């Protein structure tokens, strides 16, 4: 199972459910703590992204269903029903300003030992979810490896800032090891591989690099 952002959240949350068929996951740009290390609260402080992301979700969920999938003219009735009943999520998030059951659900930091599948965690220094990689490598008992690069909230074979990595090749090594039992060398990889950012001295003009 593999996913990025909310898909990455899902990978970890499903792994914590321990379905027998799930042997390995690759989770990118995700979190282990929905309360303290997501877009809602940091250090107990309300983040403005609550409103930005709630608005984004409202725009997503306000789109009409595909008539080819909904069938006939039914799409219009489904769309109107959706518009009349969908929630605006910001008030819901604001009603949970402390770590309560709402945030604990889906936060695997509540019980790292629940994860039994092998986990490859990937993220970037320019992403808000950079802390997850070290948390997973430090805390879960299942096979785990972490990679963090200079990237934003994207897949690292095409994300910026550069350099990119051969992420698809890394993913294939992971799948072959844990799904096929092939010796791909991932067992001997460092637990945590991190790109070390260059320092830049102050200047009036920075040449292109």
PDB file of C-alpha atoms in Angstrom:
ATOM      1  CA  UNK A   1       0.000   0.000   0.000  1.00  0.00           C
ATOM      2  CA  UNK A   2       1.403   3.395  -0.964  1.00  0.00           C
ATOM      3  CA  UNK A   3       0.159   6.966  -0.686  1.00  0.00           C
ATOM      4  CA  UNK A   4       1.141  10.581  -0.334  1.00  0.00           C
ATOM      5  CA  UNK A   5      -0.393  13.190   1.988  1.00  0.00           C
ATOM      6  CA  UNK A   6      -3.812  11.873   3.075  1.00  0.00           C
ATOM      7  CA  UNK A   7      -3.014   8.682   1.181  1.00  0.00           C
ATOM      8  CA  UNK A   8       0.129   8.437   3.308  1.00  0.00           C
ATOM      9  CA  UNK A   9      -1.964   8.919   6.451  1.00  0.00           C
ATOM     10  CA  UNK A  10      -4.172   6.059   5.275  1.00  0.00           C
ATOM     11  CA  UNK A  11      -1.173   3.764   4.807  1.00  0.00           C
ATOM     12  CA  UNK A  12      -0.147   4.190   8.436  1.00  0.00           C
ATOM     13  CA  UNK A  13      -3.679   4.042   9.799  1.00  0.00           C
ATOM     14  CA  UNK A  14      -4.466   0.841   7.904  1.00  0.00           C
ATOM     15  CA  UNK A  15      -1.138  -0.679   8.972  1.00  0.00           C
ATOM     16  CA  UNK A  16      -2.102  -0.035  12.600  1.00  0.00           C
ATOM     17  CA  UNK A  17      -5.269  -2.094  11.995  1.00  0.00           C
ATOM     18  CA  UNK A  18      -3.000  -5.077  11.181  1.00  0.00           C
ATOM     19  CA  UNK A  19      -4.850  -6.602   8.229  1.00  0.00           C
ATOM     20  CA  UNK A  20      -3.149  -9.964   7.585  1.00  0.00           C
ATOM     21  CA  UNK A  21      -2.693  -9.322   3.860  1.00  0.00           C
ATOM     22  CA  UNK A  22      -0.803  -6.050   4.385  1.00  0.00           C
ATOM     23  CA  UNK A  23       2.912  -6.793   4.422  1.00  0.00           C
ATOM     24  CA  UNK A  24       4.446  -3.396   3.615  1.00  0.00           C
ATOM     25  CA  UNK A  25       3.617   0.279   3.078  1.00  0.00           C
ATOM     26  CA  UNK A  26       5.301   3.327   1.616  1.00  0.00           C
ATOM     27  CA  UNK A  27       4.002   6.468   3.298  1.00  0.00           C
ATOM     28  CA  UNK A  28       4.998   9.874   1.915  1.00  0.00           C
ATOM     29  CA  UNK A  29       4.404  13.346   3.363  1.00  0.00           C
ATOM     30  CA  UNK A  30       2.211  12.019   6.179  1.00  0.00           C
ATOM     31  CA  UNK A  31       1.841  12.309   9.941  1.00  0.00           C
ATOM     32  CA  UNK A  32       1.713  10.041  12.965  1.00  0.00           C
ATOM     33  CA  UNK A  33      -0.031  12.721  15.071  1.00  0.00           C
ATOM     34  CA  UNK A  34      -3.200  14.311  13.691  1.00  0.00           C
ATOM     35  CA  UNK A  35      -3.380  16.837  16.518  1.00  0.00           C
ATOM     36  CA  UNK A  36       0.128  18.154  17.101  1.00  0.00           C
ATOM     37  CA  UNK A  37       1.816  17.517  13.745  1.00  0.00           C
ATOM     38  CA  UNK A  38      -0.780  18.194  11.072  1.00  0.00           C
ATOM     39  CA  UNK A  39      -2.347  21.388   9.690  1.00  0.00           C
ATOM     40  CA  UNK A  40      -4.523  22.080  12.735  1.00  0.00           C
ATOM     41  CA  UNK A  41      -2.490  22.915  15.855  1.00  0.00           C
ATOM     42  CA  UNK A  42       1.213  23.354  16.621  1.00  0.00           C
ATOM     43  CA  UNK A  43       2.334  23.640  20.207  1.00  0.00           C
ATOM     44  CA  UNK A  44      -1.301  24.156  21.152  1.00  0.00           C
ATOM     45  CA  UNK A  45      -1.608  27.146  18.803  1.00  0.00           C
ATOM     46  CA  UNK A  46      -4.348  27.297  16.201  1.00  0.00           C
ATOM     47  CA  UNK A  47      -2.999  27.288  12.640  1.00  0.00           C
ATOM     48  CA  UNK A  48      -4.615  29.434   9.969  1.00  0.00           C
ATOM     49  CA  UNK A  49      -4.426  26.425   7.637  1.00  0.00           C
ATOM     50  CA  UNK A  50      -7.560  25.134   9.409  1.00  0.00           C
ATOM     51  CA  UNK A  51      -9.486  27.697   7.385  1.00  0.00           C
ATOM     52  CA  UNK A  52      -7.463  27.316   4.202  1.00  0.00           C
ATOM     53  CA  UNK A  53      -7.760  23.540   4.101  1.00  0.00           C
ATOM     54  CA  UNK A  54     -11.406  23.552   5.168  1.00  0.00           C
ATOM     55  CA  UNK A  55     -12.134  25.894   2.243  1.00  0.00           C
ATOM     56  CA  UNK A  56     -10.160  23.685  -0.113  1.00  0.00           C
ATOM     57  CA  UNK A  57     -12.087  20.619   1.018  1.00  0.00           C
ATOM     58  CA  UNK A  58     -15.361  22.496   0.564  1.00  0.00           C
ATOM     59  CA  UNK A  59     -14.403  23.321  -3.019  1.00  0.00           C
ATOM     60  CA  UNK A  60     -13.472  19.689  -3.683  1.00  0.00           C
ATOM     61  CA  UNK A  61     -16.656  18.254  -2.233  1.00  0.00           C
ATOM     62  CA  UNK A  62     -18.827  20.861  -3.985  1.00  0.00           C
ATOM     63  CA  UNK A  63     -17.999  19.539  -7.425  1.00  0.00           C
ATOM     64  CA  UNK A  64     -20.744  17.653  -9.277  1.00  0.00           C
ATOM     65  CA  UNK A  65     -20.606  13.882  -9.721  1.00  0.00           C
ATOM     66  CA  UNK A  66     -19.640  12.518 -13.119  1.00  0.00           C
ATOM     67  CA  UNK A  67     -22.861  11.914 -15.092  1.00  0.00           C
ATOM     68  CA  UNK A  68     -21.276   8.849 -16.710  1.00  0.00           C
ATOM     69  CA  UNK A  69     -20.854   7.296 -13.262  1.00  0.00           C
ATOM     70  CA  UNK A  70     -23.999   8.626 -11.556  1.00  0.00           C
ATOM     71  CA  UNK A  71     -26.135   7.693 -14.540  1.00  0.00           C
ATOM     72  CA  UNK A  72     -28.697   9.628 -16.549  1.00  0.00           C
ATOM     73  CA  UNK A  73     -30.008  12.816 -14.974  1.00  0.00           C
ATOM     74  CA  UNK A  74     -29.485  11.472 -11.467  1.00  0.00           C
ATOM     75  CA  UNK A  75     -26.207  13.386 -11.126  1.00  0.00           C
ATOM     76  CA  UNK A  76     -28.046  16.688 -10.653  1.00  0.00           C
ATOM     77  CA  UNK A  77     -30.116  15.443  -7.696  1.00  0.00           C
ATOM     78  CA  UNK A  78     -27.018  13.903  -6.112  1.00  0.00           C
ATOM     79  CA  UNK A  79     -25.138  17.159  -6.577  1.00  0.00           C
ATOM     80  CA  UNK A  80     -27.885  19.288  -5.003  1.00  0.00           C
ATOM     81  CA  UNK A  81     -28.121  16.900  -2.062  1.00  0.00           C
ATOM     82  CA  UNK A  82     -24.374  17.099  -1.591  1.00  0.00           C
ATOM     83  CA  UNK A  83     -24.405  20.908  -1.670  1.00  0.00           C
ATOM     84  CA  UNK A  84     -27.218  21.076   0.881  1.00  0.00           C
ATOM     85  CA  UNK A  85     -25.715  18.601   3.344  1.00  0.00           C
ATOM     86  CA  UNK A  86     -21.941  18.854   3.206  1.00  0.00           C
ATOM     87  CA  UNK A  87     -20.254  20.316   6.300  1.00  0.00           C
ATOM     88  CA  UNK A  88     -17.743  23.134   6.513  1.00  0.00           C
ATOM     89  CA  UNK A  89     -14.964  21.457   8.473  1.00  0.00           C
ATOM     90  CA  UNK A  90     -13.377  24.471  10.186  1.00  0.00           C
ATOM     91  CA  UNK A  91     -16.007  24.718  13.002  1.00  0.00           C
ATOM     92  CA  UNK A  92     -15.612  20.999  13.665  1.00  0.00           C
ATOM     93  CA  UNK A  93     -11.822  21.305  13.986  1.00  0.00           C
ATOM     94  CA  UNK A  94     -12.172  24.409  16.154  1.00  0.00           C
ATOM     95  CA  UNK A  95     -14.441  22.493  18.531  1.00  0.00           C
ATOM     96  CA  UNK A  96     -11.537  20.109  19.306  1.00  0.00           C
ATOM     97  CA  UNK A  97      -8.771  22.374  20.591  1.00  0.00           C
ATOM     98  CA  UNK A  98      -7.219  19.734  22.836  1.00  0.00           C
ATOM     99  CA  UNK A  99      -5.899  16.246  22.190  1.00  0.00           C
ATOM    100  CA  UNK A 100      -9.131  14.316  22.526  1.00  0.00           C
ATOM    101  CA  UNK A 101     -10.660  11.179  21.003  1.00  0.00           C
ATOM    102  CA  UNK A 102     -11.308  13.028  17.732  1.00  0.00           C
ATOM    103  CA  UNK A 103      -7.564  13.508  17.093  1.00  0.00           C
ATOM    104  CA  UNK A 104      -6.407  10.267  18.691  1.00  0.00           C
ATOM    105  CA  UNK A 105      -8.403   8.290  16.172  1.00  0.00           C
ATOM    106  CA  UNK A 106      -6.024   7.779  13.276  1.00  0.00           C
ATOM    107  CA  UNK A 107      -2.938   9.032  15.150  1.00  0.00           C
ATOM    108  CA  UNK A 108      -0.656   6.026  15.238  1.00  0.00           C
ATOM    109  CA  UNK A 109       1.574   7.762  17.801  1.00  0.00           C
ATOM    110  CA  UNK A 110      -1.020   6.616  20.327  1.00  0.00           C
ATOM    111  CA  UNK A 111       0.320   3.076  19.869  1.00  0.00           C
ATOM    112  CA  UNK A 112       3.327   2.699  17.589  1.00  0.00           C
ATOM    113  CA  UNK A 113       3.514  -1.005  18.475  1.00  0.00           C
ATOM    114  CA  UNK A 114       0.288  -1.602  16.532  1.00  0.00           C
ATOM    115  CA  UNK A 115       2.174  -1.290  13.232  1.00  0.00           C
ATOM    116  CA  UNK A 116       3.441  -4.687  12.097  1.00  0.00           C
ATOM    117  CA  UNK A 117       3.907  -4.090   8.362  1.00  0.00           C
ATOM    118  CA  UNK A 118       7.258  -2.915   7.012  1.00  0.00           C
ATOM    119  CA  UNK A 119       7.242   0.884   6.613  1.00  0.00           C
ATOM    120  CA  UNK A 120       9.215   3.083   4.233  1.00  0.00           C
ATOM    121  CA  UNK A 121       8.615   6.694   5.236  1.00  0.00           C
ATOM    122  CA  UNK A 122       9.573   9.489   2.834  1.00  0.00           C
ATOM    123  CA  UNK A 123       9.346  13.259   3.176  1.00  0.00           C
ATOM    124  CA  UNK A 124      11.023  16.580   2.476  1.00  0.00           C
ATOM    125  CA  UNK A 125      12.564  19.421   4.455  1.00  0.00           C
ATOM    126  CA  UNK A 126      10.333  21.908   2.607  1.00  0.00           C
ATOM    127  CA  UNK A 127       7.178  20.017   3.589  1.00  0.00           C
ATOM    128  CA  UNK A 128       5.182  20.506   6.772  1.00  0.00           C
ATOM    129  CA  UNK A 129       5.274  16.771   7.500  1.00  0.00           C
ATOM    130  CA  UNK A 130       9.041  16.402   7.833  1.00  0.00           C
ATOM    131  CA  UNK A 131       8.914  15.161  11.448  1.00  0.00           C
ATOM    132  CA  UNK A 132       7.123  11.911  10.645  1.00  0.00           C
ATOM    133  CA  UNK A 133      10.141  10.118   9.246  1.00  0.00           C
ATOM    134  CA  UNK A 134      12.225  10.370  12.414  1.00  0.00           C
ATOM    135  CA  UNK A 135       9.223   9.544  14.624  1.00  0.00           C
ATOM    136  CA  UNK A 136       8.586   6.330  12.722  1.00  0.00           C
ATOM    137  CA  UNK A 137      12.230   5.271  12.556  1.00  0.00           C
ATOM    138  CA  UNK A 138      12.603   5.881  16.293  1.00  0.00           C
ATOM    139  CA  UNK A 139       9.388   4.344  17.554  1.00  0.00           C
ATOM    140  CA  UNK A 140       7.958   1.493  15.510  1.00  0.00           C
ATOM    141  CA  UNK A 141       9.212  -2.036  16.053  1.00  0.00           C
ATOM    142  CA  UNK A 142       8.393  -3.314  12.569  1.00  0.00           C
ATOM    143  CA  UNK A 143      11.018  -3.061   9.804  1.00  0.00           C
ATOM    144  CA  UNK A 144      11.306   0.637   8.982  1.00  0.00           C
ATOM    145  CA  UNK A 145      13.442   2.940   6.878  1.00  0.00           C
ATOM    146  CA  UNK A 146      13.263   6.694   6.376  1.00  0.00           C
ATOM    147  CA  UNK A 147      14.311   9.027   3.563  1.00  0.00           C
ATOM    148  CA  UNK A 148      14.130  12.815   3.793  1.00  0.00           C
ATOM    149  CA  UNK A 149      15.301  15.147   1.055  1.00  0.00           C
ATOM    150  CA  UNK A 150      15.045  18.841   0.191  1.00  0.00           C
ATOM    151  CA  UNK A 151      11.613  18.428  -1.401  1.00  0.00           C
ATOM    152  CA  UNK A 152       8.189  19.961  -1.068  1.00  0.00           C
ATOM    153  CA  UNK A 153       4.913  18.034  -0.651  1.00  0.00           C
ATOM    154  CA  UNK A 154       5.391  15.893  -3.782  1.00  0.00           C
ATOM    155  CA  UNK A 155       6.780  12.563  -4.917  1.00  0.00           C
ATOM    156  CA  UNK A 156      10.579  12.893  -4.742  1.00  0.00           C
ATOM    157  CA  UNK A 157      11.421  11.707  -8.258  1.00  0.00           C
ATOM    158  CA  UNK A 158      10.041  14.974  -9.660  1.00  0.00           C
ATOM    159  CA  UNK A 159       9.669  17.287  -6.643  1.00  0.00           C
ATOM    160  CA  UNK A 160      11.723  20.406  -6.073  1.00  0.00           C
ATOM    161  CA  UNK A 161      13.974  21.743  -4.800  1.00  0.00           C
ATOM    162  CA  UNK A 162      16.490  19.467  -6.462  1.00  0.00           C
ATOM    163  CA  UNK A 163      18.181  17.061  -6.339  1.00  0.00           C
ATOM    164  CA  UNK A 164      15.553  14.420  -6.978  1.00  0.00           C
ATOM    165  CA  UNK A 165      16.065  10.725  -6.261  1.00  0.00           C
ATOM    166  CA  UNK A 166      15.122   7.533  -8.066  1.00  0.00           C
ATOM    167  CA  UNK A 167      12.049   7.097  -5.906  1.00  0.00           C
ATOM    168  CA  UNK A 168      10.416   4.547  -8.194  1.00  0.00           C
ATOM    169  CA  UNK A 169      13.545   2.420  -7.961  1.00  0.00           C
ATOM    170  CA  UNK A 170      13.541   2.752  -4.169  1.00  0.00           C
ATOM    171  CA  UNK A 171       9.883   1.741  -4.083  1.00  0.00           C
ATOM    172  CA  UNK A 172      10.568  -1.298  -6.260  1.00  0.00           C
ATOM    173  CA  UNK A 173      13.375  -2.405  -3.937  1.00  0.00           C
ATOM    174  CA  UNK A 174      10.992  -2.082  -0.983  1.00  0.00           C
ATOM    175  CA  UNK A 175       8.173  -4.047  -2.631  1.00  0.00           C
ATOM    176  CA  UNK A 176      10.472  -6.775  -3.911  1.00  0.00           C
ATOM    177  CA  UNK A 177      11.958  -7.266  -0.457  1.00  0.00           C
ATOM    178  CA  UNK A 178       8.742  -7.392   1.561  1.00  0.00           C
ATOM    179  CA  UNK A 179       6.304  -8.803  -0.997  1.00  0.00           C
ATOM    180  CA  UNK A 180       8.544 -11.240  -2.863  1.00  0.00           C
ATOM    181  CA  UNK A 181      11.240 -11.986  -0.295  1.00  0.00           C
ATOM    182  CA  UNK A 182      13.985 -10.901  -2.718  1.00  0.00           C
ATOM    183  CA  UNK A 183      17.330  -9.755  -1.334  1.00  0.00           C
ATOM    184  CA  UNK A 184      17.372  -6.160  -2.562  1.00  0.00           C
ATOM    185  CA  UNK A 185      19.672  -4.694   0.080  1.00  0.00           C
ATOM    186  CA  UNK A 186      17.047  -2.607   1.866  1.00  0.00           C
ATOM    187  CA  UNK A 187      17.767  -4.438   5.120  1.00  0.00           C
ATOM    188  CA  UNK A 188      21.271  -2.992   5.207  1.00  0.00           C
ATOM    189  CA  UNK A 189      20.284   0.527   4.141  1.00  0.00           C
ATOM    190  CA  UNK A 190      20.751   3.171   6.856  1.00  0.00           C
ATOM    191  CA  UNK A 191      17.657   3.498   9.010  1.00  0.00           C
ATOM    192  CA  UNK A 192      17.465   7.223   8.257  1.00  0.00           C
ATOM    193  CA  UNK A 193      18.858   8.802   5.103  1.00  0.00           C
ATOM    194  CA  UNK A 194      18.734  12.593   5.100  1.00  0.00           C
ATOM    195  CA  UNK A 195      19.821  15.205   2.588  1.00  0.00           C
ATOM    196  CA  UNK A 196      21.990  17.817   4.294  1.00  0.00           C
ATOM    197  CA  UNK A 197      20.977  21.274   3.135  1.00  0.00           C
ATOM    198  CA  UNK A 198      23.712  23.705   2.089  1.00  0.00           C
ATOM    199  CA  UNK A 199      24.098  26.932   3.986  1.00  0.00           C
ATOM    200  CA  UNK A 200      23.907  30.184   2.022  1.00  0.00           C
ATOM    201  CA  UNK A 201      25.845  33.203   3.211  1.00  0.00           C
ATOM    202  CA  UNK A 202      23.995  36.545   3.198  1.00  0.00           C
ATOM    203  CA  UNK A 203      24.425  38.504  -0.009  1.00  0.00           C
ATOM    204  CA  UNK A 204      22.708  41.209  -2.030  1.00  0.00           C
ATOM    205  CA  UNK A 205      22.600  38.896  -5.024  1.00  0.00           C
ATOM    206  CA  UNK A 206      22.706  35.101  -5.155  1.00  0.00           C
ATOM    207  CA  UNK A 207      24.046  33.559  -8.379  1.00  0.00           C
ATOM    208  CA  UNK A 208      22.054  30.784  -9.958  1.00  0.00           C
ATOM    209  CA  UNK A 209      23.077  27.352  -8.635  1.00  0.00           C
TER     210      UNK A 209
END
